[in-house]
Amino acid sequence: AEAGSTIELTSSLDGVVATTTADGLGDWSVATTALAQGDHDLTSTATDAAGNTGVSSAVLTITVDTAAPVAPSAPDLAGFSDSGTADDDDITSETTPTLTGTADPSTTVTLSSSLNGVVGTVTADGLGLWSITTTTLSEGDHDLTATSTDTAGNTGDDSTALTITVDTTDPAAPSTPDLFALHDSGSSDTDNITSNTTPIIAGTNAAADSTVILSSDVDGVVGTTTADGSGNWSVTTDPLAEGLHSLTATSTDTAGNTSAASTALAATI
């Protein structure tokens, strides 16, 4: 602008929104009065000391957006990240799981944990879909929430929380398997020698509600069952080959962590 001239800034929505004086180099800056939400075509004019006003400047179009996005949907733990016995129980041994959800299209989605703070950021696509593989989560229960920030910098409310459990601890090994006495045929019901090729094997000390897998050094996996709430379990084996079997049990918890094998039971079929 002309040095020392009076600059008047005008909005297509709000009219004159500011007046200032250009400096000796013709540069100027001004803070506007409050602008209404929407698209503004801003133009400036310069008026010299004699009262002559020049033509309007070229238009600058700006958008004033003060409306926060809606809260995203509650995050969802992706099935492939939900390890263990179920892919929808939100219990996992993965420390960098993938979460998905929906938000306002093209907004920045920030995923936060009640234990670890911000654990991921991504931009929702044109349909509002988003997916985040988190930074490393600590072991424990996490309340995960998402927020959405639009291109104007407005941030909406937190989503409803998703509570997930990250469990990376292996269960203790189950007790030594035991041949059920009624299936220990012959002269003794405690000698672990039997003619029953599908005997019942039982045990204790598995993780509560865990999956117990019984294995033979001859036949491989010969039975799978679920321990009760106290860690007790029993299983009728698949047919066992004739001979001496070393039978061991492992326990896999709901997060997918597997224990070491139990001490072996030597049983002869």
Short mmCIF file of C-alpha atoms in Angstrom, two decimals:
data_model
loop_
_atom_site.label_atom_id
_atom_site.label_comp_id
_atom_site.label_asym_id
_atom_site.label_seq_id
_atom_site.Cartn_x
_atom_site.Cartn_y
_atom_site.Cartn_z
CA ALA A 1 0.00 0.00 0.00
CA GLU A 2 1.04 3.67 -0.24
CA ALA A 3 3.24 4.64 2.68
CA GLY A 4 1.23 6.32 5.42
CA SER A 5 -2.13 5.55 3.81
CA THR A 6 -5.18 4.40 5.74
CA ILE A 7 -5.99 0.75 5.12
CA GLU A 8 -9.56 -0.47 5.41
CA LEU A 9 -10.16 -4.23 5.47
CA THR A 10 -13.60 -5.42 4.39
CA SER A 11 -15.32 -8.83 4.61
CA SER A 12 -18.05 -10.04 2.28
CA LEU A 13 -19.93 -11.28 5.36
CA ASP A 14 -19.18 -8.70 8.04
CA GLY A 15 -18.40 -5.46 6.22
CA VAL A 16 -15.52 -3.34 7.49
CA VAL A 17 -13.61 -5.47 9.99
CA ALA A 18 -10.45 -3.41 10.56
CA THR A 19 -8.64 -0.14 9.86
CA THR A 20 -4.93 0.61 10.21
CA THR A 21 -2.15 2.79 8.78
CA ALA A 22 0.52 1.49 6.42
CA ASP A 23 4.09 2.04 7.59
CA GLY A 24 6.80 3.93 5.72
CA LEU A 25 7.37 0.94 3.45
CA GLY A 26 3.69 0.47 2.78
CA ASP A 27 3.45 -2.67 4.91
CA TRP A 28 0.54 -3.18 7.27
CA SER A 29 -1.05 -5.74 9.54
CA VAL A 30 -4.27 -5.70 11.50
CA ALA A 31 -6.30 -7.84 13.90
CA THR A 32 -9.90 -8.01 12.72
CA THR A 33 -13.03 -7.62 14.73
CA ALA A 34 -14.83 -10.91 15.40
CA LEU A 35 -15.62 -12.68 12.14
CA ALA A 36 -18.76 -14.74 11.65
CA GLN A 37 -18.40 -18.44 10.91
CA GLY A 38 -18.21 -19.14 7.19
CA ASP A 39 -16.29 -18.18 4.06
CA HIS A 40 -15.09 -14.56 3.92
CA ASP A 41 -13.89 -12.73 0.81
CA LEU A 42 -11.49 -10.16 2.28
CA THR A 43 -10.41 -7.05 0.37
CA SER A 44 -8.45 -3.96 1.37
CA THR A 45 -8.42 -0.37 0.16
CA ALA A 46 -5.87 2.39 0.76
CA THR A 47 -6.83 6.03 1.31
CA ASP A 48 -4.07 8.66 1.14
CA ALA A 49 -3.74 11.82 3.22
CA ALA A 50 -5.67 13.79 0.58
CA GLY A 51 -8.67 11.49 0.91
CA ASN A 52 -8.17 9.63 -2.35
CA THR A 53 -9.16 5.95 -2.14
CA GLY A 54 -7.67 3.41 -4.50
CA VAL A 55 -9.29 0.35 -6.03
CA SER A 56 -9.88 -2.69 -3.88
CA SER A 57 -7.17 -5.28 -3.62
CA ALA A 58 -7.46 -8.80 -4.98
CA VAL A 59 -9.70 -11.03 -2.86
CA LEU A 60 -8.39 -13.31 -0.14
CA THR A 61 -10.92 -16.02 0.76
CA ILE A 62 -10.64 -17.46 4.25
CA THR A 63 -12.85 -19.90 6.12
CA VAL A 64 -13.69 -19.29 9.77
CA ASP A 65 -14.66 -22.59 11.38
CA THR A 66 -15.32 -22.70 15.12
CA ALA A 67 -17.51 -25.84 15.17
CA ALA A 68 -15.88 -28.87 16.79
CA PRO A 69 -16.21 -32.25 15.06
CA VAL A 70 -18.56 -34.82 16.51
CA ALA A 71 -17.00 -37.37 18.86
CA PRO A 72 -15.64 -40.42 17.03
CA SER A 73 -17.20 -43.83 17.54
CA ALA A 74 -15.83 -45.96 20.36
CA PRO A 75 -12.56 -47.58 19.22
CA ASP A 76 -12.70 -51.27 18.31
CA LEU A 77 -9.90 -53.80 18.76
CA ALA A 78 -9.26 -55.47 15.41
CA GLY A 79 -10.01 -59.18 15.46
CA PHE A 80 -6.51 -60.10 14.28
CA SER A 81 -5.06 -58.19 17.26
CA ASP A 82 -7.42 -59.81 19.77
CA SER A 83 -5.27 -62.85 20.55
CA GLY A 84 -6.18 -65.87 22.63
CA THR A 85 -9.30 -67.99 22.82
CA ALA A 86 -11.67 -65.36 21.37
CA ASP A 87 -11.19 -62.57 18.85
CA ASP A 88 -13.85 -60.35 20.39
CA ASP A 89 -13.14 -60.39 24.15
CA ASP A 90 -10.73 -57.40 24.10
CA ILE A 91 -8.07 -59.43 25.93
CA THR A 92 -4.78 -59.65 24.07
CA SER A 93 -1.12 -60.45 24.45
CA GLU A 94 -0.24 -57.99 21.66
CA THR A 95 1.43 -54.84 22.97
CA THR A 96 0.99 -52.92 19.68
CA PRO A 97 -2.57 -53.85 18.68
CA THR A 98 -4.57 -52.29 15.85
CA LEU A 99 -7.65 -50.22 16.71
CA THR A 100 -10.28 -49.05 14.23
CA GLY A 101 -13.25 -46.68 14.24
CA THR A 102 -15.10 -43.89 12.49
CA ALA A 103 -14.82 -40.10 12.78
CA ASP A 104 -15.62 -36.99 10.75
CA PRO A 105 -13.99 -37.42 7.30
CA SER A 106 -10.43 -36.10 6.89
CA THR A 107 -10.05 -35.17 10.56
CA THR A 108 -7.01 -36.03 12.66
CA VAL A 109 -7.85 -38.85 15.07
CA THR A 110 -5.85 -39.11 18.29
CA LEU A 111 -6.05 -42.34 20.29
CA SER A 112 -5.31 -42.13 24.01
CA SER A 113 -4.87 -44.68 26.79
CA SER A 114 -5.67 -44.23 30.45
CA LEU A 115 -2.28 -45.81 31.23
CA ASN A 116 0.05 -44.60 28.47
CA GLY A 117 -1.41 -41.30 27.21
CA VAL A 118 -1.43 -40.70 23.46
CA VAL A 119 -0.72 -44.01 21.71
CA GLY A 120 -1.48 -43.19 18.08
CA THR A 121 -2.53 -40.53 15.56
CA VAL A 122 -3.93 -40.94 12.05
CA THR A 123 -6.09 -39.09 9.50
CA ALA A 124 -9.58 -40.44 8.89
CA ASP A 125 -10.29 -41.16 5.24
CA GLY A 126 -12.99 -39.57 3.10
CA LEU A 127 -15.60 -41.86 4.62
CA GLY A 128 -14.40 -41.19 8.17
CA LEU A 129 -12.80 -44.61 8.60
CA TRP A 130 -9.55 -44.85 10.55
CA SER A 131 -7.11 -47.50 11.77
CA ILE A 132 -4.19 -47.11 14.19
CA THR A 133 -1.49 -49.55 15.23
CA THR A 134 -0.59 -48.28 18.68
CA THR A 135 2.75 -47.55 20.20
CA THR A 136 3.75 -50.11 22.85
CA LEU A 137 1.08 -50.53 25.52
CA SER A 138 2.01 -51.50 29.06
CA GLU A 139 0.53 -54.59 30.65
CA GLY A 140 -2.83 -53.94 32.31
CA ASP A 141 -6.31 -52.59 31.62
CA HIS A 142 -6.48 -49.66 29.19
CA ASP A 143 -9.44 -47.33 28.67
CA LEU A 144 -8.93 -46.23 25.07
CA THR A 145 -10.63 -43.10 23.72
CA ALA A 146 -10.41 -41.24 20.42
CA THR A 147 -10.74 -37.53 19.65
CA SER A 148 -11.14 -35.86 16.27
CA THR A 149 -9.49 -32.55 15.26
CA ASP A 150 -10.56 -30.78 12.06
CA THR A 151 -8.40 -28.77 9.66
CA ALA A 152 -9.27 -25.54 11.51
CA GLY A 153 -7.87 -26.98 14.74
CA ASN A 154 -11.19 -27.61 16.50
CA THR A 155 -11.15 -30.75 18.67
CA GLY A 156 -14.33 -32.61 19.53
CA ASP A 157 -15.31 -34.54 22.63
CA ASP A 158 -13.73 -37.86 23.57
CA SER A 159 -15.35 -40.98 22.19
CA THR A 160 -16.88 -43.58 24.45
CA ALA A 161 -14.05 -45.63 25.96
CA LEU A 162 -13.07 -49.15 24.93
CA THR A 163 -11.49 -51.13 27.75
CA ILE A 164 -8.93 -53.69 26.65
CA THR A 165 -6.62 -55.89 28.71
CA VAL A 166 -3.02 -56.33 27.63
CA ASP A 167 -1.66 -59.51 29.21
CA THR A 168 1.83 -60.71 28.27
CA THR A 169 2.49 -62.97 31.27
CA ASP A 170 2.67 -66.71 30.68
CA PRO A 171 0.64 -68.86 33.09
CA ALA A 172 2.36 -71.23 35.49
CA ALA A 173 2.84 -74.78 34.24
CA PRO A 174 -0.02 -77.12 35.16
CA SER A 175 0.50 -79.94 37.64
CA THR A 176 1.72 -83.34 36.43
CA PRO A 177 -1.14 -85.07 34.59
CA ASP A 178 -2.75 -87.99 36.43
CA LEU A 179 -4.30 -91.13 34.94
CA PHE A 180 -7.88 -91.41 36.21
CA ALA A 181 -7.98 -94.40 38.61
CA LEU A 182 -11.03 -95.98 36.98
CA HIS A 183 -9.10 -96.02 33.69
CA ASP A 184 -5.93 -97.49 35.26
CA SER A 185 -6.86 -101.09 34.48
CA GLY A 186 -5.21 -104.26 35.69
CA SER A 187 -3.99 -105.32 39.09
CA SER A 188 -3.35 -101.77 40.32
CA ASP A 189 -5.23 -98.53 39.74
CA THR A 190 -2.16 -96.45 40.54
CA ASP A 191 0.60 -97.99 38.40
CA ASN A 192 -0.21 -95.99 35.26
CA ILE A 193 -0.40 -99.16 33.18
CA THR A 194 -3.69 -99.59 31.33
CA SER A 195 -5.36 -101.41 28.48
CA ASN A 196 -7.66 -98.42 27.90
CA THR A 197 -6.52 -96.65 24.74
CA THR A 198 -8.66 -93.55 25.41
CA PRO A 199 -8.16 -92.96 29.13
CA ILE A 200 -9.22 -89.93 31.12
CA ILE A 201 -6.28 -87.77 32.22
CA ALA A 202 -6.80 -85.07 34.83
CA GLY A 203 -4.80 -82.31 36.46
CA THR A 204 -4.77 -79.08 38.45
CA ASN A 205 -2.96 -75.75 38.63
CA ALA A 206 -3.81 -74.61 35.12
CA ALA A 207 -4.74 -70.95 34.69
CA ALA A 208 -8.43 -70.46 35.45
CA ASP A 209 -10.57 -70.88 32.32
CA SER A 210 -7.45 -71.55 30.24
CA THR A 211 -7.13 -73.98 27.35
CA VAL A 212 -5.25 -77.11 28.42
CA ILE A 213 -3.50 -79.13 25.74
CA LEU A 214 -2.39 -82.68 26.56
CA SER A 215 0.47 -84.04 24.48
CA SER A 216 2.16 -87.41 24.10
CA ASP A 217 5.73 -87.92 22.99
CA VAL A 218 4.40 -90.77 20.82
CA ASP A 219 1.15 -89.41 19.40
CA GLY A 220 1.50 -85.62 19.65
CA VAL A 221 -1.55 -83.65 20.84
CA VAL A 222 -4.04 -86.15 22.24
CA GLY A 223 -6.58 -83.91 23.95
CA THR A 224 -7.72 -80.34 24.52
CA THR A 225 -10.07 -79.03 27.20
CA THR A 226 -10.87 -75.92 29.24
CA ALA A 227 -9.86 -75.65 32.88
CA ASP A 228 -12.52 -74.61 35.35
CA GLY A 229 -12.38 -71.47 37.46
CA SER A 230 -10.09 -73.21 39.94
CA GLY A 231 -7.68 -74.51 37.31
CA ASN A 232 -8.88 -78.12 37.45
CA TRP A 233 -9.22 -80.05 34.20
CA SER A 234 -9.77 -83.50 32.74
CA VAL A 235 -9.78 -84.83 29.20
CA THR A 236 -10.56 -88.11 27.47
CA THR A 237 -7.64 -88.69 25.13
CA ASP A 238 -7.70 -89.55 21.48
CA PRO A 239 -6.74 -93.22 20.87
CA LEU A 240 -3.20 -93.81 22.14
CA ALA A 241 -0.75 -96.16 20.45
CA GLU A 242 0.46 -99.17 22.39
CA GLY A 243 3.60 -98.48 24.37
CA LEU A 244 5.06 -96.04 26.88
CA HIS A 245 3.81 -92.45 26.67
CA SER A 246 5.28 -89.34 28.26
CA LEU A 247 2.21 -87.13 28.77
CA THR A 248 2.56 -83.39 29.43
CA ALA A 249 0.08 -80.53 29.68
CA THR A 250 0.30 -76.85 28.79
CA SER A 251 -2.07 -74.02 29.72
CA THR A 252 -2.96 -71.17 27.34
CA ASP A 253 -4.76 -68.22 28.94
CA THR A 254 -7.48 -66.06 27.39
CA ALA A 255 -4.87 -63.61 26.08
CA GLY A 256 -3.02 -66.37 24.21
CA ASN A 257 -0.03 -66.75 26.54
CA THR A 258 1.11 -70.37 26.89
CA SER A 259 2.79 -71.88 29.92
CA ALA A 260 5.79 -74.18 30.00
CA ALA A 261 4.95 -77.87 29.79
CA SER A 262 4.11 -79.68 32.99
CA THR A 263 6.21 -82.41 34.47
CA ALA A 264 5.55 -85.59 32.47
CA LEU A 265 3.36 -88.52 33.42
CA ALA A 266 4.76 -91.84 32.22
CA ALA A 267 1.83 -94.03 31.21
CA THR A 268 1.96 -97.42 29.49
CA ILE A 269 -0.80 -98.52 27.09
#
